[in-house]
Short mmCIF file of C-alpha atoms in Angstrom, two decimals:
data_model
loop_
_atom_site.label_atom_id
_atom_site.label_comp_id
_atom_site.label_asym_id
_atom_site.label_seq_id
_atom_site.Cartn_x
_atom_site.Cartn_y
_atom_site.Cartn_z
CA MET A 1 -52.01 2.46 32.65
CA HIS A 2 -48.71 0.94 31.98
CA HIS A 3 -46.86 4.16 32.59
CA SER A 4 -48.45 4.24 36.20
CA THR A 5 -46.84 0.75 36.76
CA GLU A 6 -43.44 2.23 35.63
CA ARG A 7 -43.86 5.41 37.71
CA TYR A 8 -44.75 3.30 40.72
CA HIS A 9 -42.21 0.49 39.97
CA SER A 10 -40.05 1.17 42.95
CA TYR A 11 -43.01 0.53 45.22
CA THR A 12 -44.14 -2.67 43.40
CA VAL A 13 -40.79 -4.37 44.15
CA SER A 14 -40.25 -3.19 47.58
CA PRO A 15 -42.50 -4.28 50.51
CA GLU A 16 -40.71 -1.93 52.72
CA LYS A 17 -41.62 1.11 50.62
CA GLN A 18 -45.16 -0.11 50.51
CA GLN A 19 -45.44 -0.35 54.30
CA GLN A 20 -43.83 3.32 54.36
CA ILE A 21 -46.60 4.60 52.11
CA TYR A 22 -49.20 2.66 54.01
CA LYS A 23 -48.13 4.39 57.20
CA ARG A 24 -47.80 7.75 55.62
CA THR A 25 -51.29 7.49 53.96
CA LEU A 26 -52.78 6.67 57.48
CA ILE A 27 -51.19 9.67 58.99
CA ILE A 28 -52.50 11.87 56.42
CA VAL A 29 -55.91 10.35 56.57
CA VAL A 30 -55.88 10.99 60.27
CA LEU A 31 -54.93 14.62 59.74
CA ALA A 32 -57.87 15.12 57.28
CA GLN A 33 -60.32 13.24 59.53
CA LEU A 34 -59.57 15.43 62.54
CA PHE A 35 -60.99 18.32 60.60
CA GLY A 36 -63.59 16.21 58.78
CA GLY A 37 -65.09 14.96 62.00
CA ALA A 38 -65.70 18.50 63.09
CA GLY A 39 -67.53 19.38 59.87
CA LEU A 40 -69.74 16.32 60.24
CA ALA A 41 -71.01 16.83 63.79
CA ALA A 42 -72.77 20.20 63.20
CA GLY A 43 -75.30 18.74 60.77
CA VAL A 44 -76.14 15.86 63.06
CA THR A 45 -76.54 17.95 66.16
CA VAL A 46 -78.49 21.11 64.93
CA GLY A 47 -79.73 20.20 61.44
CA ALA A 48 -83.12 19.01 62.51
CA LEU A 49 -83.48 22.07 65.04
CA LEU A 50 -82.53 24.65 62.37
CA ALA A 51 -85.14 23.23 59.89
CA LYS A 52 -87.83 22.99 62.82
CA ASP A 53 -87.03 26.86 63.48
CA MET A 54 -87.38 27.66 59.75
CA LEU A 55 -90.61 25.59 59.08
CA GLY A 56 -92.22 26.31 62.38
CA THR A 57 -93.13 22.78 62.96
CA ASP A 58 -91.80 19.50 64.19
CA SER A 59 -93.27 17.16 61.76
CA TYR A 60 -90.57 17.73 59.14
CA GLY A 61 -87.60 17.45 61.72
CA GLY A 62 -86.27 14.45 59.78
CA VAL A 63 -86.02 16.26 56.40
CA PRO A 64 -82.77 17.86 56.72
CA VAL A 65 -81.21 14.52 57.79
CA ALA A 66 -82.82 12.85 54.86
CA LEU A 67 -81.60 15.45 52.40
CA LEU A 68 -78.13 15.22 53.94
CA THR A 69 -78.27 11.56 53.66
CA LEU A 70 -79.40 11.78 49.98
CA GLY A 71 -76.57 14.05 49.23
CA SER A 72 -74.19 11.67 50.90
CA ALA A 73 -75.50 8.82 48.87
CA ALA A 74 -74.98 10.73 45.66
CA GLY A 75 -71.54 11.83 46.88
CA ALA A 76 -70.53 8.35 47.81
CA TYR A 77 -71.28 7.07 44.51
CA LEU A 78 -69.38 9.89 42.61
CA ILE A 79 -66.45 9.73 45.07
CA GLY A 80 -66.02 6.05 44.56
CA ARG A 81 -66.22 6.43 40.77
CA LEU A 82 -63.71 9.36 40.73
CA SER A 83 -61.43 7.60 43.15
CA GLN A 84 -61.40 4.40 41.07
CA ARG A 85 -60.35 6.50 37.95
CA SER A 86 -58.08 9.21 39.28
CA GLY A 87 -57.02 7.94 42.81
CA ARG A 88 -58.03 8.54 46.36
CA ARG A 89 -56.35 11.91 46.51
CA ILE A 90 -58.72 13.55 43.89
CA GLY A 91 -61.74 11.68 45.04
CA LEU A 92 -61.60 12.42 48.67
CA ALA A 93 -60.27 16.04 48.17
CA ALA A 94 -63.27 16.89 45.80
CA GLY A 95 -65.69 15.35 48.27
CA PHE A 96 -64.64 17.29 51.17
CA LEU A 97 -64.44 20.61 49.19
CA THR A 98 -67.88 20.06 47.88
CA GLY A 99 -69.17 19.51 51.62
CA GLY A 100 -67.58 22.69 52.66
CA ILE A 101 -69.39 24.73 49.88
CA GLY A 102 -72.64 23.06 51.14
CA ALA A 103 -72.10 24.07 54.71
CA ALA A 104 -71.47 27.62 53.71
CA GLY A 105 -74.69 27.46 51.60
CA ILE A 106 -76.72 26.38 54.88
CA VAL A 107 -75.45 29.45 56.56
CA TYR A 108 -76.36 31.57 53.70
CA ALA A 109 -79.85 29.98 53.61
CA ALA A 110 -80.46 30.52 57.10
CA VAL A 111 -79.50 34.24 56.77
CA ALA A 112 -81.51 34.79 53.78
CA ASP A 113 -84.36 32.56 55.42
CA SER A 114 -84.68 30.61 52.21
CA LEU A 115 -86.17 27.04 52.58
CA ILE A 116 -85.38 25.96 49.13
CA LEU A 117 -81.81 27.11 49.47
CA LEU A 118 -81.45 25.35 52.75
CA PHE A 119 -82.76 22.05 51.45
CA LEU A 120 -80.52 22.33 48.42
CA ALA A 121 -77.54 23.14 50.47
CA PHE A 122 -78.20 20.15 52.81
CA VAL A 123 -77.87 17.89 49.80
CA ILE A 124 -74.45 19.43 48.78
CA TYR A 125 -73.27 19.28 52.44
CA GLY A 126 -73.92 15.68 52.28
CA ALA A 127 -70.78 15.33 50.04
CA GLY A 128 -68.62 16.02 53.17
CA THR A 129 -70.39 13.19 55.21
CA ALA A 130 -69.86 10.74 52.37
CA THR A 131 -66.07 11.59 52.10
CA ASN A 132 -65.65 11.20 55.82
CA LEU A 133 -67.02 7.62 55.66
CA GLN A 134 -65.02 6.85 52.29
CA ALA A 135 -61.74 8.08 53.85
CA ARG A 136 -61.83 5.00 56.03
CA TYR A 137 -60.98 2.97 52.90
CA ALA A 138 -57.95 4.96 51.81
CA GLY A 139 -55.90 3.29 54.61
CA THR A 140 -56.64 -0.20 53.42
CA ASP A 141 -55.38 0.18 49.90
CA LEU A 142 -51.77 -0.80 50.96
CA ALA A 143 -52.76 -2.69 54.14
CA LYS A 144 -51.90 -6.44 54.44
CA PRO A 145 -55.08 -8.57 55.05
CA SER A 146 -54.09 -8.82 58.75
CA GLN A 147 -53.89 -4.93 59.01
CA ARG A 148 -57.15 -4.05 57.27
CA ALA A 149 -59.68 -3.58 60.09
CA LYS A 150 -56.89 -1.69 62.08
CA ALA A 151 -56.32 0.50 59.01
CA ILE A 152 -60.23 1.33 58.86
CA SER A 153 -60.22 1.95 62.68
CA VAL A 154 -57.43 4.43 62.68
CA ALA A 155 -59.21 6.60 60.21
CA MET A 156 -62.31 6.39 62.35
CA VAL A 157 -60.59 7.18 65.59
CA ALA A 158 -59.30 10.45 63.99
CA THR A 159 -62.96 11.40 63.19
CA THR A 160 -63.64 11.15 66.87
CA PHE A 161 -61.68 14.17 67.93
CA GLY A 162 -63.65 16.55 65.58
CA ALA A 163 -66.82 14.62 65.86
CA VAL A 164 -66.90 14.96 69.67
CA ALA A 165 -65.47 18.68 69.76
CA GLY A 166 -68.11 19.52 67.19
CA PRO A 167 -71.41 19.15 69.20
CA ASN A 168 -69.59 20.64 72.18
CA LEU A 169 -68.61 23.79 70.04
CA VAL A 170 -72.35 24.16 69.14
CA PRO A 171 -73.08 26.80 71.80
CA VAL A 172 -69.84 28.73 71.17
CA MET A 173 -70.51 28.81 67.40
CA GLY A 174 -74.23 29.87 68.08
CA ASP A 175 -72.92 32.93 70.12
CA PHE A 176 -70.23 33.71 67.42
CA ALA A 177 -73.09 33.60 64.73
CA GLU A 178 -75.58 35.54 66.78
CA ALA A 179 -72.98 38.54 67.44
CA ARG A 180 -72.72 38.85 63.57
CA GLY A 181 -76.51 38.80 63.11
CA ILE A 182 -76.54 35.14 61.81
CA PRO A 183 -79.34 32.78 63.15
CA VAL A 184 -77.82 30.92 66.21
CA LEU A 185 -78.44 27.51 64.73
CA ALA A 186 -76.47 28.23 61.64
CA GLY A 187 -73.40 29.01 63.71
CA PRO A 188 -72.23 25.40 63.87
CA PHE A 189 -72.27 25.20 59.98
CA ILE A 190 -69.69 28.09 59.84
CA LEU A 191 -67.41 25.58 61.60
CA SER A 192 -68.41 22.90 59.26
CA ALA A 193 -67.65 24.81 56.23
CA ALA A 194 -64.12 25.74 57.39
CA ALA A 195 -63.42 22.19 58.77
CA PHE A 196 -64.40 20.28 55.57
CA ILE A 197 -62.52 22.91 53.18
CA VAL A 198 -59.40 22.42 55.24
CA ALA A 199 -59.64 18.54 55.25
CA GLY A 200 -60.05 18.75 51.53
CA LEU A 201 -56.92 20.95 51.06
CA VAL A 202 -54.96 18.67 53.32
CA LEU A 203 -55.62 15.51 51.25
CA PHE A 204 -55.14 17.42 48.04
CA ALA A 205 -51.79 18.78 49.10
CA LEU A 206 -50.35 15.69 50.96
CA LEU A 207 -51.81 12.51 49.79
CA ARG A 208 -49.25 11.69 47.20
CA PRO A 209 -48.08 9.15 46.02
CA ASP A 210 -51.66 7.99 45.79
CA PRO A 211 -52.12 4.74 47.78
CA LEU A 212 -54.85 3.48 45.33
CA ARG A 213 -52.68 4.08 42.27
CA ILE A 214 -49.82 2.36 43.90
CA ALA A 215 -51.95 -0.63 44.87
CA LYS A 216 -53.08 -0.85 41.25
CA ALA A 217 -49.45 -0.78 40.02
CA ILE A 218 -48.69 -3.62 42.59
CA SER A 219 -51.73 -5.75 41.39
CA GLU A 220 -50.69 -5.17 37.75
CA SER A 221 -47.10 -6.24 38.20
CA GLN A 222 -48.31 -9.41 40.26
CA LYS A 223 -50.85 -10.32 37.41
CA ALA A 224 -47.93 -9.98 34.77
CA ASN A 225 -45.78 -12.32 36.91
CA SER A 226 -48.41 -14.92 37.85
CA ASP A 227 -50.77 -17.30 35.93
CA SER A 228 -53.69 -18.12 38.22
CA HIS A 229 -55.93 -21.15 37.76
CA PRO A 230 -59.38 -20.28 36.07
CA SER A 231 -61.36 -22.52 38.60
CA ALA A 232 -59.55 -20.71 41.62
CA ALA A 233 -60.47 -17.53 40.06
CA ARG A 234 -64.18 -18.44 39.71
CA GLN A 235 -64.09 -19.67 43.36
CA SER A 236 -62.73 -16.48 44.73
CA LEU A 237 -65.32 -14.59 42.64
CA ALA A 238 -68.11 -16.51 44.38
CA ASP A 239 -66.54 -15.89 47.74
CA GLY A 240 -66.18 -12.24 46.85
CA ARG A 241 -69.89 -11.73 45.92
CA ARG A 242 -70.93 -13.44 49.20
CA GLY A 243 -68.47 -11.29 51.16
CA ILE A 244 -69.70 -8.04 49.57
CA VAL A 245 -73.33 -9.05 50.19
CA VAL A 246 -72.75 -9.80 53.81
CA GLY A 247 -70.55 -6.87 54.56
CA ALA A 248 -73.06 -4.52 52.84
CA THR A 249 -75.87 -6.07 54.86
CA VAL A 250 -74.06 -5.73 58.23
CA MET A 251 -73.35 -2.13 57.52
CA VAL A 252 -76.75 -1.27 56.34
CA LEU A 253 -78.55 -2.84 59.14
CA THR A 254 -76.39 -1.18 61.88
CA GLN A 255 -76.74 2.20 60.05
CA VAL A 256 -80.73 2.02 59.96
CA VAL A 257 -80.87 1.13 63.54
CA MET A 258 -78.36 3.72 64.60
CA ILE A 259 -79.66 6.66 62.49
CA ALA A 260 -83.40 6.02 63.54
CA ILE A 261 -82.82 6.27 67.12
CA MET A 262 -80.10 8.82 67.14
CA THR A 263 -82.20 11.21 64.99
CA MET A 264 -85.28 11.22 67.39
CA THR A 265 -83.38 11.46 70.60
CA PRO A 266 -82.67 15.15 70.45
CA ILE A 267 -86.39 15.91 69.73
CA HIS A 268 -87.58 13.42 72.37
CA MET A 269 -85.24 15.11 74.90
CA GLN A 270 -86.40 18.61 73.97
CA HIS A 271 -89.96 17.43 74.49
CA HIS A 272 -89.27 16.42 77.83
CA GLY A 273 -87.42 19.76 78.85
CA HIS A 274 -83.88 19.07 78.24
CA GLY A 275 -82.01 22.06 76.99
CA LEU A 276 -79.59 22.32 74.15
CA GLY A 277 -76.64 21.62 76.49
CA ALA A 278 -78.01 18.40 77.63
CA VAL A 279 -78.90 17.29 74.02
CA GLY A 280 -75.11 18.25 73.07
CA LEU A 281 -73.90 16.06 75.80
CA VAL A 282 -75.78 13.12 75.01
CA ILE A 283 -75.11 13.28 71.33
CA GLY A 284 -71.37 14.11 71.93
CA ILE A 285 -71.09 10.99 74.15
CA HIS A 286 -72.94 8.93 71.43
CA ILE A 287 -70.70 9.99 68.69
CA GLY A 288 -67.64 9.26 70.90
CA ALA A 289 -68.87 5.80 71.33
CA MET A 290 -69.41 5.47 67.51
CA TYR A 291 -65.81 6.33 66.77
CA LEU A 292 -63.41 6.11 69.86
CA PRO A 293 -63.60 2.37 70.45
CA SER A 294 -62.47 1.91 66.84
CA LEU A 295 -58.84 0.99 67.65
CA PHE A 296 -59.92 -1.91 69.87
CA THR A 297 -62.56 -2.92 67.47
CA GLY A 298 -60.07 -2.87 64.63
CA ILE A 299 -57.78 -5.14 66.54
CA LEU A 300 -60.65 -7.46 67.65
CA VAL A 301 -61.95 -7.67 63.99
CA ASP A 302 -58.40 -8.58 62.78
CA LYS A 303 -57.86 -11.25 65.53
CA LEU A 304 -61.32 -12.66 66.32
CA GLY A 305 -62.70 -12.41 62.77
CA ARG A 306 -65.34 -10.50 60.82
CA ILE A 307 -68.33 -12.51 61.66
CA PRO A 308 -67.99 -12.79 65.44
CA MET A 309 -67.86 -9.00 65.69
CA ALA A 310 -70.87 -8.62 63.54
CA PHE A 311 -72.70 -10.77 65.93
CA ALA A 312 -71.40 -8.45 68.75
CA ALA A 313 -72.80 -5.59 66.82
CA GLY A 314 -76.32 -7.16 66.83
CA VAL A 315 -76.29 -7.95 70.58
CA THR A 316 -75.11 -4.43 71.41
CA LEU A 317 -77.73 -2.74 69.31
CA LEU A 318 -80.42 -4.95 70.80
CA LEU A 319 -79.30 -3.83 74.28
CA ALA A 320 -79.15 -0.11 73.21
CA GLY A 321 -82.77 -0.29 71.83
CA PHE A 322 -84.12 -1.97 74.93
CA ILE A 323 -82.56 0.59 77.43
CA ALA A 324 -83.81 3.42 75.22
CA ALA A 325 -87.22 1.93 75.26
CA ILE A 326 -87.60 1.70 79.01
CA ALA A 327 -85.45 4.76 79.97
CA PRO A 328 -87.71 7.45 81.73
CA ALA A 329 -87.30 10.69 79.69
CA ASP A 330 -85.94 12.59 82.72
CA SER A 331 -83.26 10.05 83.17
CA MET A 332 -79.99 11.35 81.59
CA THR A 333 -78.08 8.38 82.89
CA LEU A 334 -80.15 5.81 81.06
CA LEU A 335 -80.32 7.90 77.93
CA ILE A 336 -76.58 8.23 77.88
CA ALA A 337 -76.19 4.38 78.42
CA ALA A 338 -78.59 3.68 75.63
CA LEU A 339 -76.76 6.04 73.16
CA THR A 340 -73.34 4.91 74.18
CA LEU A 341 -74.28 1.21 73.37
CA LEU A 342 -75.99 2.44 70.24
CA GLY A 343 -72.83 4.11 69.05
CA LEU A 344 -70.66 1.00 70.03
CA GLY A 345 -72.95 -1.49 68.21
CA TRP A 346 -72.68 0.72 65.05
CA ASN A 347 -68.89 0.84 65.53
CA PHE A 348 -68.75 -3.00 65.50
CA GLY A 349 -71.06 -3.33 62.59
CA LEU A 350 -69.37 -0.68 60.38
CA ILE A 351 -65.73 -1.95 60.95
CA SER A 352 -66.49 -5.71 60.58
CA GLY A 353 -68.68 -4.89 57.53
CA THR A 354 -66.06 -2.62 55.93
CA ALA A 355 -63.33 -5.33 56.33
CA LEU A 356 -65.54 -7.98 54.86
CA VAL A 357 -65.98 -5.70 51.90
CA VAL A 358 -62.17 -4.89 51.50
CA ASP A 359 -61.55 -8.61 51.74
CA ALA A 360 -63.95 -9.41 49.05
CA THR A 361 -62.99 -7.01 46.49
CA THR A 362 -60.02 -6.65 44.17
CA ILE A 363 -58.18 -3.57 43.21
CA ASP A 364 -59.85 -3.31 39.84
CA ASN A 365 -63.30 -2.84 41.39
CA ARG A 366 -62.57 -1.84 44.99
CA ALA A 367 -63.17 1.96 45.15
CA LYS A 368 -66.02 1.58 42.85
CA THR A 369 -67.76 -1.00 44.94
CA GLN A 370 -66.89 0.81 48.06
CA GLY A 371 -68.74 3.92 46.67
CA ALA A 372 -71.71 1.90 45.59
CA LEU A 373 -72.12 0.30 48.87
CA ASP A 374 -71.84 3.59 50.73
CA VAL A 375 -74.88 4.69 48.57
CA PHE A 376 -76.92 1.72 50.09
CA ILE A 377 -75.61 2.86 53.75
CA ALA A 378 -76.64 6.46 53.12
CA ILE A 379 -80.08 5.50 51.71
CA ALA A 380 -80.67 3.12 54.67
CA GLY A 381 -79.75 6.01 56.90
CA ALA A 382 -82.03 8.41 55.23
CA SER A 383 -85.01 5.92 55.34
CA GLY A 384 -84.11 5.27 58.93
CA GLY A 385 -84.03 9.00 59.78
CA ALA A 386 -87.29 9.81 57.72
CA LEU A 387 -89.29 6.91 59.14
CA SER A 388 -88.16 7.42 62.69
CA GLY A 389 -90.17 10.67 62.86
CA MET A 390 -93.31 8.94 61.73
CA VAL A 391 -92.94 6.07 64.10
CA VAL A 392 -92.50 8.44 66.99
CA ALA A 393 -95.32 10.65 65.82
CA GLY A 394 -97.70 7.62 65.24
CA ALA A 395 -96.55 5.51 68.35
CA SER A 396 -93.77 6.58 70.59
CA TYR A 397 -90.07 6.96 71.07
CA ALA A 398 -90.08 3.62 73.03
CA ALA A 399 -91.81 1.90 70.00
CA LEU A 400 -89.09 3.24 67.78
CA ALA A 401 -86.37 1.85 70.12
CA ILE A 402 -87.87 -1.65 70.42
CA SER A 403 -88.33 -1.97 66.61
CA GLY A 404 -84.63 -1.02 66.24
CA SER A 405 -83.46 -3.66 68.62
CA VAL A 406 -85.61 -6.34 66.94
CA LEU A 407 -84.07 -5.35 63.50
CA SER A 408 -80.51 -5.64 64.83
CA LEU A 409 -81.13 -9.33 65.52
CA LEU A 410 -81.08 -9.92 61.70
CA LEU A 411 -77.28 -9.78 61.81
CA ILE A 412 -77.13 -13.29 63.35
CA PRO A 413 -78.74 -15.16 60.57
CA VAL A 414 -76.75 -13.01 57.85
CA GLY A 415 -73.65 -14.02 59.63
CA LEU A 416 -74.43 -17.75 59.71
CA TRP A 417 -75.39 -17.64 56.05
CA TYR A 418 -71.90 -16.22 55.23
CA ARG A 419 -70.38 -19.00 57.39
CA SER A 420 -72.38 -21.65 55.72
CA GLY A 421 -70.99 -20.50 52.35
CA LYS A 422 -67.35 -20.53 53.62
CA THR A 423 -67.64 -24.16 55.17
CA ARG A 424 -69.07 -25.57 51.89
CA THR A 425 -66.05 -24.23 49.75
#
């Protein structure tokens, strides 16, 4: 470990160099996320429809999303561990490349008409989704505390471009696939495979020096030069635990609500006679709302504070669920409004929750903790996706939307509990 401190010595003593690498890291993460976002979008848009076609029934529409999420949970855990040990470059590159292999597997499964292979490939494809999410942490390794939420949001804004282009390329990729004798719905995954692999190669080639390794070296040289008070250390540990719990809860709740409503909207729309183009438009706008406001959100989270923005997430999701519940199925305007708010509420929750976690972790456990928490986010998403189909089948889309908005109100007491802990200390 000490040789790394020597290797990065020039960075540990020079704040200017740290800020240089911080900026460079952000640029490279942005570049990778432009591609990563495109790889992500296909699965969300047509995964459920592809499975429905191959299974010949609606009732398992949630399965691909659940498997994808299962894969992203496993991916998040492994990428977090790998990053902690070998740095962000190796962790993130490995994740994207694995996701690319999974996407290629989905295309192959559709051609071979093999369900088992399809389901397996969806799990592997999930690694790409996990990496897309974990990349938001890479920018924070060398960020000052007052830059953290902004660093998270820059990585997320970059995802927007690909994530919005993705669903809109669905028809194009469908035609491309059909011309080659590949099932239409597998087309978007050809794009995914290429996009994830390019994102992985960009990170592998360019993300050096590694931001996490430099951050570790800085932390080690600070430890060597300081002698901290044990009671202060204990106090910060307790604050840290509370911050991790609250940050995780905020991210998990927003994820459940968002995924549940988002998963069933394309199926709800198809049942009411909307075509693939309309579905693509609504989901495209929704994904835009998930990522595009990030820059403003990041600035707000750094300026107004983590908890006020978590409250804002709860209120926004409440509104989204309410509008989705009362919207007539033929009203594109109201469906778009509901899914825009749904994306925005998720954005507020993810950035404020992520910032809470970064604030609460130290460099020695940061990547590992982030990976572990993303597992919970993924599992929350999986259960939200799987249960959403059952709720809609058993009750209705409106019932699902209302239960989502009620759930989002839990963010208020969680935030208040965090604050009560802060004031006591």
